[in-house]
JSON list of C-alpha atoms in Angstrom, two decimals:
[
{"chain": "U", "resi": 656, "resn": "UNK", "atom": "CA", "xyz": [-21.67, 14.05, 8.46]},
{"chain": "U", "resi": 657, "resn": "UNK", "atom": "CA", "xyz": [-17.47, 12.99, 7.83]},
{"chain": "U", "resi": 658, "resn": "UNK", "atom": "CA", "xyz": [-18.34, 9.36, 8.77]},
{"chain": "U", "resi": 659, "resn": "UNK", "atom": "CA", "xyz": [-20.99, 8.99, 6.45]},
{"chain": "U", "resi": 660, "resn": "UNK", "atom": "CA", "xyz": [-19.14, 10.18, 3.51]},
{"chain": "U", "resi": 661, "resn": "UNK", "atom": "CA", "xyz": [-16.20, 7.76, 4.84]},
{"chain": "U", "resi": 662, "resn": "UNK", "atom": "CA", "xyz": [-18.83, 5.25, 4.26]},
{"chain": "U", "resi": 663, "resn": "UNK", "atom": "CA", "xyz": [-19.94, 5.75, 1.00]},
{"chain": "U", "resi": 664, "resn": "UNK", "atom": "CA", "xyz": [-15.48, 6.36, 0.22]},
{"chain": "U", "resi": 665, "resn": "UNK", "atom": "CA", "xyz": [-14.99, 2.32, 2.64]},
{"chain": "U", "resi": 666, "resn": "UNK", "atom": "CA", "xyz": [-18.22, 0.88, -0.16]},
{"chain": "U", "resi": 667, "resn": "UNK", "atom": "CA", "xyz": [-16.63, 2.09, -3.43]},
{"chain": "U", "resi": 668, "resn": "UNK", "atom": "CA", "xyz": [-13.28, 0.98, -2.37]},
{"chain": "U", "resi": 669, "resn": "UNK", "atom": "CA", "xyz": [-14.26, -1.91, -1.62]},
{"chain": "U", "resi": 670, "resn": "UNK", "atom": "CA", "xyz": [-15.96, -2.88, -4.96]},
{"chain": "U", "resi": 671, "resn": "UNK", "atom": "CA", "xyz": [-12.66, -1.71, -6.46]},
{"chain": "U", "resi": 672, "resn": "UNK", "atom": "CA", "xyz": [-10.68, -4.31, -4.71]},
{"chain": "U", "resi": 673, "resn": "UNK", "atom": "CA", "xyz": [-12.78, -6.92, -5.31]},
{"chain": "U", "resi": 674, "resn": "UNK", "atom": "CA", "xyz": [-13.42, -5.65, -8.92]},
{"chain": "U", "resi": 675, "resn": "UNK", "atom": "CA", "xyz": [-9.37, -6.01, -9.43]},
{"chain": "U", "resi": 676, "resn": "UNK", "atom": "CA", "xyz": [-9.10, -9.70, -6.89]},
{"chain": "U", "resi": 677, "resn": "UNK", "atom": "CA", "xyz": [-12.76, -11.26, -8.69]},
{"chain": "U", "resi": 678, "resn": "UNK", "atom": "CA", "xyz": [-13.15, -12.64, -5.19]},
{"chain": "U", "resi": 679, "resn": "UNK", "atom": "CA", "xyz": [-14.62, -10.61, -2.63]},
{"chain": "U", "resi": 680, "resn": "UNK", "atom": "CA", "xyz": [-13.45, -10.13, 0.80]},
{"chain": "U", "resi": 681, "resn": "UNK", "atom": "CA", "xyz": [-12.63, -13.74, 2.93]},
{"chain": "U", "resi": 682, "resn": "UNK", "atom": "CA", "xyz": [-13.65, -11.88, 6.07]},
{"chain": "U", "resi": 683, "resn": "UNK", "atom": "CA", "xyz": [-15.51, -9.00, 8.00]},
{"chain": "U", "resi": 684, "resn": "UNK", "atom": "CA", "xyz": [-13.82, -6.84, 8.94]},
{"chain": "U", "resi": 685, "resn": "UNK", "atom": "CA", "xyz": [-14.28, -3.25, 11.07]},
{"chain": "U", "resi": 686, "resn": "UNK", "atom": "CA", "xyz": [-13.75, 1.04, 10.19]},
{"chain": "U", "resi": 687, "resn": "UNK", "atom": "CA", "xyz": [-12.83, 2.85, 12.99]},
{"chain": "U", "resi": 688, "resn": "UNK", "atom": "CA", "xyz": [-12.70, 6.26, 12.66]},
{"chain": "U", "resi": 689, "resn": "UNK", "atom": "CA", "xyz": [-10.44, 8.70, 14.87]},
{"chain": "U", "resi": 690, "resn": "UNK", "atom": "CA", "xyz": [-11.26, 12.80, 14.86]},
{"chain": "U", "resi": 691, "resn": "UNK", "atom": "CA", "xyz": [-7.64, 13.54, 15.84]},
{"chain": "U", "resi": 692, "resn": "UNK", "atom": "CA", "xyz": [-4.24, 12.14, 15.48]},
{"chain": "U", "resi": 693, "resn": "UNK", "atom": "CA", "xyz": [-3.77, 11.36, 19.15]},
{"chain": "U", "resi": 694, "resn": "UNK", "atom": "CA", "xyz": [-6.44, 9.15, 19.36]},
{"chain": "U", "resi": 695, "resn": "UNK", "atom": "CA", "xyz": [-5.53, 7.66, 16.71]},
{"chain": "U", "resi": 696, "resn": "UNK", "atom": "CA", "xyz": [-1.90, 7.62, 17.84]},
{"chain": "U", "resi": 697, "resn": "UNK", "atom": "CA", "xyz": [-2.67, 5.88, 20.98]},
{"chain": "U", "resi": 698, "resn": "UNK", "atom": "CA", "xyz": [-4.71, 3.40, 19.18]},
{"chain": "U", "resi": 699, "resn": "UNK", "atom": "CA", "xyz": [-1.69, 2.60, 17.00]},
{"chain": "U", "resi": 700, "resn": "UNK", "atom": "CA", "xyz": [0.59, 1.92, 19.91]},
{"chain": "U", "resi": 701, "resn": "UNK", "atom": "CA", "xyz": [-1.41, -0.69, 21.90]},
{"chain": "U", "resi": 702, "resn": "UNK", "atom": "CA", "xyz": [-1.55, -2.33, 18.27]},
{"chain": "U", "resi": 703, "resn": "UNK", "atom": "CA", "xyz": [1.76, -1.95, 17.71]},
{"chain": "U", "resi": 704, "resn": "UNK", "atom": "CA", "xyz": [3.02, -2.21, 21.28]},
{"chain": "U", "resi": 705, "resn": "UNK", "atom": "CA", "xyz": [5.49, 1.07, 20.69]},
{"chain": "U", "resi": 706, "resn": "UNK", "atom": "CA", "xyz": [5.73, 2.97, 24.27]},
{"chain": "U", "resi": 707, "resn": "UNK", "atom": "CA", "xyz": [4.43, 6.97, 23.37]},
{"chain": "U", "resi": 708, "resn": "UNK", "atom": "CA", "xyz": [4.02, 6.01, 20.06]},
{"chain": "U", "resi": 709, "resn": "UNK", "atom": "CA", "xyz": [4.72, 9.21, 17.77]},
{"chain": "U", "resi": 710, "resn": "UNK", "atom": "CA", "xyz": [3.86, 9.04, 13.76]},
{"chain": "U", "resi": 711, "resn": "UNK", "atom": "CA", "xyz": [4.68, 10.91, 11.37]},
{"chain": "U", "resi": 712, "resn": "UNK", "atom": "CA", "xyz": [2.49, 13.27, 9.85]},
{"chain": "U", "resi": 713, "resn": "UNK", "atom": "CA", "xyz": [1.87, 11.69, 6.22]},
{"chain": "U", "resi": 714, "resn": "UNK", "atom": "CA", "xyz": [0.69, 8.73, 7.96]},
{"chain": "U", "resi": 715, "resn": "UNK", "atom": "CA", "xyz": [-2.65, 8.91, 7.70]},
{"chain": "U", "resi": 716, "resn": "UNK", "atom": "CA", "xyz": [-5.08, 5.89, 8.22]},
{"chain": "U", "resi": 717, "resn": "UNK", "atom": "CA", "xyz": [-3.77, 1.81, 8.62]},
{"chain": "U", "resi": 718, "resn": "UNK", "atom": "CA", "xyz": [-4.91, -1.86, 7.55]},
{"chain": "U", "resi": 719, "resn": "UNK", "atom": "CA", "xyz": [-4.60, -4.93, 8.36]},
{"chain": "U", "resi": 720, "resn": "UNK", "atom": "CA", "xyz": [-7.44, -8.56, 8.42]},
{"chain": "U", "resi": 721, "resn": "UNK", "atom": "CA", "xyz": [-9.52, -7.58, 10.20]},
{"chain": "U", "resi": 722, "resn": "UNK", "atom": "CA", "xyz": [-9.93, -4.04, 10.50]},
{"chain": "U", "resi": 723, "resn": "UNK", "atom": "CA", "xyz": [-8.54, -0.19, 9.20]},
{"chain": "U", "resi": 724, "resn": "UNK", "atom": "CA", "xyz": [-8.11, 2.77, 10.38]},
{"chain": "U", "resi": 725, "resn": "UNK", "atom": "CA", "xyz": [-8.68, 6.47, 9.36]},
{"chain": "U", "resi": 726, "resn": "UNK", "atom": "CA", "xyz": [-7.76, 9.89, 10.69]},
{"chain": "U", "resi": 727, "resn": "UNK", "atom": "CA", "xyz": [-11.07, 11.69, 10.21]},
{"chain": "U", "resi": 728, "resn": "UNK", "atom": "CA", "xyz": [-10.49, 13.75, 6.43]},
{"chain": "U", "resi": 729, "resn": "UNK", "atom": "CA", "xyz": [-11.45, 17.01, 9.06]},
{"chain": "U", "resi": 730, "resn": "UNK", "atom": "CA", "xyz": [-8.41, 16.28, 11.05]},
{"chain": "U", "resi": 731, "resn": "UNK", "atom": "CA", "xyz": [-6.11, 16.48, 8.30]},
{"chain": "U", "resi": 732, "resn": "UNK", "atom": "CA", "xyz": [-5.94, 20.65, 7.77]},
{"chain": "U", "resi": 733, "resn": "UNK", "atom": "CA", "xyz": [-4.62, 20.63, 11.22]},
{"chain": "U", "resi": 734, "resn": "UNK", "atom": "CA", "xyz": [-2.81, 17.04, 11.72]},
{"chain": "U", "resi": 735, "resn": "UNK", "atom": "CA", "xyz": [-1.71, 16.08, 8.36]},
{"chain": "U", "resi": 736, "resn": "UNK", "atom": "CA", "xyz": [0.99, 16.83, 5.45]},
{"chain": "U", "resi": 737, "resn": "UNK", "atom": "CA", "xyz": [1.04, 15.80, 2.35]},
{"chain": "U", "resi": 738, "resn": "UNK", "atom": "CA", "xyz": [-2.82, 14.85, 2.40]},
{"chain": "U", "resi": 739, "resn": "UNK", "atom": "CA", "xyz": [-5.09, 17.49, 0.81]},
{"chain": "U", "resi": 740, "resn": "UNK", "atom": "CA", "xyz": [-8.48, 16.55, 2.93]},
{"chain": "U", "resi": 741, "resn": "UNK", "atom": "CA", "xyz": [-10.71, 18.79, -0.56]},
{"chain": "U", "resi": 742, "resn": "UNK", "atom": "CA", "xyz": [-9.60, 16.08, -2.91]},
{"chain": "U", "resi": 743, "resn": "UNK", "atom": "CA", "xyz": [-12.25, 13.57, -2.90]},
{"chain": "U", "resi": 744, "resn": "UNK", "atom": "CA", "xyz": [-9.87, 11.46, -5.54]},
{"chain": "U", "resi": 745, "resn": "UNK", "atom": "CA", "xyz": [-7.24, 10.94, -3.47]},
{"chain": "U", "resi": 746, "resn": "UNK", "atom": "CA", "xyz": [-9.81, 9.77, -0.29]},
{"chain": "U", "resi": 747, "resn": "UNK", "atom": "CA", "xyz": [-10.93, 8.13, -1.99]},
{"chain": "U", "resi": 748, "resn": "UNK", "atom": "CA", "xyz": [-7.56, 6.25, -3.42]},
{"chain": "U", "resi": 749, "resn": "UNK", "atom": "CA", "xyz": [-6.26, 6.49, -0.53]},
{"chain": "U", "resi": 750, "resn": "UNK", "atom": "CA", "xyz": [-8.82, 4.57, 1.58]},
{"chain": "U", "resi": 751, "resn": "UNK", "atom": "CA", "xyz": [-8.68, 1.56, -1.04]},
{"chain": "U", "resi": 752, "resn": "UNK", "atom": "CA", "xyz": [-5.26, 1.65, -0.77]},
{"chain": "U", "resi": 753, "resn": "UNK", "atom": "CA", "xyz": [-5.89, 0.29, 2.82]},
{"chain": "U", "resi": 754, "resn": "UNK", "atom": "CA", "xyz": [-8.16, -2.06, 1.73]},
{"chain": "U", "resi": 755, "resn": "UNK", "atom": "CA", "xyz": [-5.98, -3.76, -0.41]},
{"chain": "U", "resi": 756, "resn": "UNK", "atom": "CA", "xyz": [-4.14, -4.16, 2.71]},
{"chain": "U", "resi": 757, "resn": "UNK", "atom": "CA", "xyz": [-6.62, -5.14, 4.81]},
{"chain": "U", "resi": 758, "resn": "UNK", "atom": "CA", "xyz": [-7.88, -8.09, 1.53]},
{"chain": "U", "resi": 759, "resn": "UNK", "atom": "CA", "xyz": [-4.49, -9.04, 1.34]},
{"chain": "U", "resi": 760, "resn": "UNK", "atom": "CA", "xyz": [-3.65, -9.28, 5.36]},
{"chain": "U", "resi": 761, "resn": "UNK", "atom": "CA", "xyz": [-6.82, -11.84, 4.88]},
{"chain": "U", "resi": 762, "resn": "UNK", "atom": "CA", "xyz": [-4.75, -13.69, 2.48]},
{"chain": "U", "resi": 763, "resn": "UNK", "atom": "CA", "xyz": [-1.66, -13.84, 4.59]},
{"chain": "U", "resi": 764, "resn": "UNK", "atom": "CA", "xyz": [-0.46, -16.22, 7.32]},
{"chain": "U", "resi": 765, "resn": "UNK", "atom": "CA", "xyz": [0.94, -13.22, 8.77]},
{"chain": "U", "resi": 766, "resn": "UNK", "atom": "CA", "xyz": [-2.42, -10.63, 8.55]},
{"chain": "U", "resi": 767, "resn": "UNK", "atom": "CA", "xyz": [-1.07, -7.59, 9.80]},
{"chain": "U", "resi": 768, "resn": "UNK", "atom": "CA", "xyz": [2.60, -8.08, 8.06]},
{"chain": "U", "resi": 769, "resn": "UNK", "atom": "CA", "xyz": [4.88, -8.06, 10.65]},
{"chain": "U", "resi": 770, "resn": "UNK", "atom": "CA", "xyz": [8.56, -8.69, 10.20]},
{"chain": "U", "resi": 771, "resn": "UNK", "atom": "CA", "xyz": [7.34, -8.92, 6.23]},
{"chain": "U", "resi": 772, "resn": "UNK", "atom": "CA", "xyz": [10.20, -5.59, 5.70]},
{"chain": "U", "resi": 773, "resn": "UNK", "atom": "CA", "xyz": [11.19, -7.70, 2.47]},
{"chain": "U", "resi": 774, "resn": "UNK", "atom": "CA", "xyz": [8.55, -8.08, 1.01]},
{"chain": "U", "resi": 775, "resn": "UNK", "atom": "CA", "xyz": [7.17, -4.06, 1.59]},
{"chain": "U", "resi": 776, "resn": "UNK", "atom": "CA", "xyz": [7.44, -2.84, -2.57]},
{"chain": "U", "resi": 777, "resn": "UNK", "atom": "CA", "xyz": [4.95, -5.83, -2.80]},
{"chain": "U", "resi": 778, "resn": "UNK", "atom": "CA", "xyz": [2.61, -5.49, -0.39]},
{"chain": "U", "resi": 779, "resn": "UNK", "atom": "CA", "xyz": [2.92, -1.44, -0.53]},
{"chain": "U", "resi": 780, "resn": "UNK", "atom": "CA", "xyz": [2.76, -1.56, -4.46]},
{"chain": "U", "resi": 781, "resn": "UNK", "atom": "CA", "xyz": [-0.40, -3.66, -5.02]},
{"chain": "U", "resi": 782, "resn": "UNK", "atom": "CA", "xyz": [-1.58, -1.45, -2.91]},
{"chain": "U", "resi": 783, "resn": "UNK", "atom": "CA", "xyz": [-1.22, 1.50, -4.85]},
{"chain": "U", "resi": 784, "resn": "UNK", "atom": "CA", "xyz": [-1.03, -0.41, -8.17]},
{"chain": "U", "resi": 785, "resn": "UNK", "atom": "CA", "xyz": [-5.38, -1.28, -7.44]},
{"chain": "U", "resi": 786, "resn": "UNK", "atom": "CA", "xyz": [-6.11, 1.93, -5.96]},
{"chain": "U", "resi": 787, "resn": "UNK", "atom": "CA", "xyz": [-4.81, 4.20, -8.75]},
{"chain": "U", "resi": 788, "resn": "UNK", "atom": "CA", "xyz": [-2.17, 5.80, -7.03]},
{"chain": "U", "resi": 789, "resn": "UNK", "atom": "CA", "xyz": [0.24, 4.97, -10.19]},
{"chain": "U", "resi": 790, "resn": "UNK", "atom": "CA", "xyz": [-0.97, 8.62, -11.47]},
{"chain": "U", "resi": 791, "resn": "UNK", "atom": "CA", "xyz": [0.70, 9.75, -13.61]},
{"chain": "U", "resi": 792, "resn": "UNK", "atom": "CA", "xyz": [2.43, 12.15, -11.55]},
{"chain": "U", "resi": 793, "resn": "UNK", "atom": "CA", "xyz": [3.75, 9.04, -10.39]},
{"chain": "U", "resi": 794, "resn": "UNK", "atom": "CA", "xyz": [4.78, 8.10, -13.57]},
{"chain": "U", "resi": 795, "resn": "UNK", "atom": "CA", "xyz": [6.81, 10.80, -13.89]},
{"chain": "U", "resi": 796, "resn": "UNK", "atom": "CA", "xyz": [8.91, 10.21, -10.58]},
{"chain": "U", "resi": 797, "resn": "UNK", "atom": "CA", "xyz": [9.68, 7.27, -11.84]},
{"chain": "U", "resi": 798, "resn": "UNK", "atom": "CA", "xyz": [11.07, 8.43, -15.45]},
{"chain": "U", "resi": 799, "resn": "UNK", "atom": "CA", "xyz": [13.08, 11.07, -12.04]},
{"chain": "U", "resi": 800, "resn": "UNK", "atom": "CA", "xyz": [14.81, 8.49, -10.28]},
{"chain": "U", "resi": 801, "resn": "UNK", "atom": "CA", "xyz": [15.77, 6.45, -13.18]},
{"chain": "U", "resi": 802, "resn": "UNK", "atom": "CA", "xyz": [17.47, 9.70, -14.54]},
{"chain": "U", "resi": 803, "resn": "UNK", "atom": "CA", "xyz": [19.63, 10.24, -11.10]},
{"chain": "U", "resi": 804, "resn": "UNK", "atom": "CA", "xyz": [20.27, 6.75, -11.17]},
{"chain": "U", "resi": 805, "resn": "UNK", "atom": "CA", "xyz": [17.89, 6.52, -7.16]},
{"chain": "U", "resi": 806, "resn": "UNK", "atom": "CA", "xyz": [16.14, 3.35, -8.28]},
{"chain": "U", "resi": 807, "resn": "UNK", "atom": "CA", "xyz": [16.59, 0.22, -5.63]},
{"chain": "U", "resi": 808, "resn": "UNK", "atom": "CA", "xyz": [19.75, -1.66, -6.11]},
{"chain": "U", "resi": 809, "resn": "UNK", "atom": "CA", "xyz": [17.67, -4.72, -3.70]},
{"chain": "U", "resi": 810, "resn": "UNK", "atom": "CA", "xyz": [14.08, -5.58, -3.37]},
{"chain": "U", "resi": 811, "resn": "UNK", "atom": "CA", "xyz": [14.13, -4.85, 0.34]},
{"chain": "U", "resi": 812, "resn": "UNK", "atom": "CA", "xyz": [14.87, -1.43, 0.33]},
{"chain": "U", "resi": 813, "resn": "UNK", "atom": "CA", "xyz": [12.58, -0.34, -2.60]},
{"chain": "U", "resi": 814, "resn": "UNK", "atom": "CA", "xyz": [10.29, 0.75, -0.26]},
{"chain": "U", "resi": 815, "resn": "UNK", "atom": "CA", "xyz": [12.19, 3.67, 1.03]},
{"chain": "U", "resi": 816, "resn": "UNK", "atom": "CA", "xyz": [12.97, 6.92, 0.26]},
{"chain": "U", "resi": 817, "resn": "UNK", "atom": "CA", "xyz": [11.09, 9.49, -1.79]},
{"chain": "U", "resi": 818, "resn": "UNK", "atom": "CA", "xyz": [10.02, 7.90, -5.27]},
{"chain": "U", "resi": 819, "resn": "UNK", "atom": "CA", "xyz": [8.92, 4.73, -2.93]},
{"chain": "U", "resi": 820, "resn": "UNK", "atom": "CA", "xyz": [5.27, 5.01, -4.05]},
{"chain": "U", "resi": 821, "resn": "UNK", "atom": "CA", "xyz": [5.70, 5.05, -7.68]},
{"chain": "U", "resi": 822, "resn": "UNK", "atom": "CA", "xyz": [8.96, 2.11, -7.48]},
{"chain": "U", "resi": 823, "resn": "UNK", "atom": "CA", "xyz": [6.63, 0.08, -5.75]},
{"chain": "U", "resi": 824, "resn": "UNK", "atom": "CA", "xyz": [3.67, 0.61, -7.65]},
{"chain": "U", "resi": 825, "resn": "UNK", "atom": "CA", "xyz": [5.59, 0.33, -10.64]},
{"chain": "U", "resi": 826, "resn": "UNK", "atom": "CA", "xyz": [7.31, -2.97, -10.38]},
{"chain": "U", "resi": 827, "resn": "UNK", "atom": "CA", "xyz": [3.91, -5.16, -9.05]},
{"chain": "U", "resi": 828, "resn": "UNK", "atom": "CA", "xyz": [2.66, -4.01, -12.22]},
{"chain": "U", "resi": 829, "resn": "UNK", "atom": "CA", "xyz": [5.71, -4.71, -14.21]},
{"chain": "U", "resi": 830, "resn": "UNK", "atom": "CA", "xyz": [4.58, -8.58, -12.64]},
{"chain": "U", "resi": 831, "resn": "UNK", "atom": "CA", "xyz": [1.59, -8.25, -13.16]},
{"chain": "U", "resi": 832, "resn": "UNK", "atom": "CA", "xyz": [2.16, -7.41, -16.80]},
{"chain": "U", "resi": 833, "resn": "UNK", "atom": "CA", "xyz": [4.93, -10.13, -17.31]},
{"chain": "U", "resi": 834, "resn": "UNK", "atom": "CA", "xyz": [3.68, -13.38, -15.24]},
{"chain": "U", "resi": 835, "resn": "UNK", "atom": "CA", "xyz": [-0.17, -12.21, -15.89]},
{"chain": "U", "resi": 836, "resn": "UNK", "atom": "CA", "xyz": [-2.94, -11.15, -13.34]},
{"chain": "U", "resi": 837, "resn": "UNK", "atom": "CA", "xyz": [-3.53, -14.92, -11.78]},
{"chain": "U", "resi": 838, "resn": "UNK", "atom": "CA", "xyz": [-0.33, -14.72, -10.18]},
{"chain": "U", "resi": 839, "resn": "UNK", "atom": "CA", "xyz": [-0.56, -12.19, -7.99]},
{"chain": "U", "resi": 840, "resn": "UNK", "atom": "CA", "xyz": [-3.26, -14.69, -6.04]},
{"chain": "U", "resi": 841, "resn": "UNK", "atom": "CA", "xyz": [-0.33, -16.75, -6.33]},
{"chain": "U", "resi": 842, "resn": "UNK", "atom": "CA", "xyz": [1.92, -13.96, -4.00]},
{"chain": "U", "resi": 843, "resn": "UNK", "atom": "CA", "xyz": [-0.43, -13.00, -1.60]},
{"chain": "U", "resi": 844, "resn": "UNK", "atom": "CA", "xyz": [0.04, -15.60, 0.99]},
{"chain": "U", "resi": 845, "resn": "UNK", "atom": "CA", "xyz": [3.75, -15.51, 0.56]},
{"chain": "U", "resi": 846, "resn": "UNK", "atom": "CA", "xyz": [5.42, -14.13, 3.46]},
{"chain": "U", "resi": 847, "resn": "UNK", "atom": "CA", "xyz": [9.56, -14.32, 2.38]},
{"chain": "U", "resi": 848, "resn": "UNK", "atom": "CA", "xyz": [11.10, -12.39, -0.49]},
{"chain": "U", "resi": 849, "resn": "UNK", "atom": "CA", "xyz": [12.60, -16.14, -1.86]},
{"chain": "U", "resi": 850, "resn": "UNK", "atom": "CA", "xyz": [9.89, -18.22, -1.51]},
{"chain": "U", "resi": 851, "resn": "UNK", "atom": "CA", "xyz": [8.34, -14.53, -3.57]},
{"chain": "U", "resi": 852, "resn": "UNK", "atom": "CA", "xyz": [11.32, -15.25, -6.28]},
{"chain": "U", "resi": 853, "resn": "UNK", "atom": "CA", "xyz": [10.65, -18.31, -6.67]},
{"chain": "U", "resi": 854, "resn": "UNK", "atom": "CA", "xyz": [7.14, -19.04, -7.85]},
{"chain": "U", "resi": 855, "resn": "UNK", "atom": "CA", "xyz": [7.93, -15.82, -10.03]},
{"chain": "U", "resi": 856, "resn": "UNK", "atom": "CA", "xyz": [11.31, -18.10, -11.59]},
{"chain": "U", "resi": 857, "resn": "UNK", "atom": "CA", "xyz": [13.56, -15.23, -11.61]},
{"chain": "U", "resi": 858, "resn": "UNK", "atom": "CA", "xyz": [16.04, -13.94, -8.68]},
{"chain": "U", "resi": 859, "resn": "UNK", "atom": "CA", "xyz": [16.39, -10.09, -7.50]},
{"chain": "U", "resi": 860, "resn": "UNK", "atom": "CA", "xyz": [19.05, -8.75, -9.87]},
{"chain": "U", "resi": 861, "resn": "UNK", "atom": "CA", "xyz": [17.06, -10.72, -13.61]},
{"chain": "U", "resi": 862, "resn": "UNK", "atom": "CA", "xyz": [13.71, -9.11, -11.49]},
{"chain": "U", "resi": 863, "resn": "UNK", "atom": "CA", "xyz": [15.30, -5.52, -10.99]},
{"chain": "U", "resi": 864, "resn": "UNK", "atom": "CA", "xyz": [17.28, -5.68, -14.12]},
{"chain": "U", "resi": 865, "resn": "UNK", "atom": "CA", "xyz": [14.34, -5.98, -16.20]},
{"chain": "U", "resi": 866, "resn": "UNK", "atom": "CA", "xyz": [11.26, -3.90, -15.18]},
{"chain": "U", "resi": 867, "resn": "UNK", "atom": "CA", "xyz": [14.44, -0.87, -15.25]},
{"chain": "U", "resi": 868, "resn": "UNK", "atom": "CA", "xyz": [14.44, -1.86, -18.48]},
{"chain": "U", "resi": 869, "resn": "UNK", "atom": "CA", "xyz": [10.67, -1.00, -19.27]},
{"chain": "U", "resi": 870, "resn": "UNK", "atom": "CA", "xyz": [11.02, 2.68, -17.46]},
{"chain": "U", "resi": 871, "resn": "UNK", "atom": "CA", "xyz": [11.79, 5.13, -20.16]},
{"chain": "U", "resi": 872, "resn": "UNK", "atom": "CA", "xyz": [14.16, 7.85, -19.82]},
{"chain": "U", "resi": 873, "resn": "UNK", "atom": "CA", "xyz": [12.74, 11.31, -21.26]}
]
């Protein structure tokens, strides 16, 4: 059944996340599989307090400290864009990405990241990096973004636009390479951009400039 195969993906994802952080998840969490977008929207409407919530066609999952919600890949053919239900590697990375959010949420004083939009680059970039979504296609799109002068001028806009996955994944990868993996753990409980920059002993402009300098143009 699809639930059994999804349990397999979740199990592989948990191992990948715990391997990266070298620590287990702090708490237990639940995984919910929704069989239609309508069911998923009703759940998110309740969770997010948005009346008549309608998700975008690419939104298929969400992870917070205590739960992972997932739209059953069996309904992706009809209810979804940008995701291929036949690509097992894609499904695995996507589920691992959401599990990173669960892990991160368990270390954060704001377990569902509400009001942390300015740290979207770190929240999403970490999930992109740990899940292995920084593949060659993403790396190439980063080069394209630089060539077209589409790299962000501010951290708060990094998680926006068509290059957002590549931009944020690359940015967190840069932080990890420059400061070492231990710094990532120190950033997990932070909720404000200012706190992150203080730990990194840098300014927004310097961080962005140093990162941009590492992106090669062909």
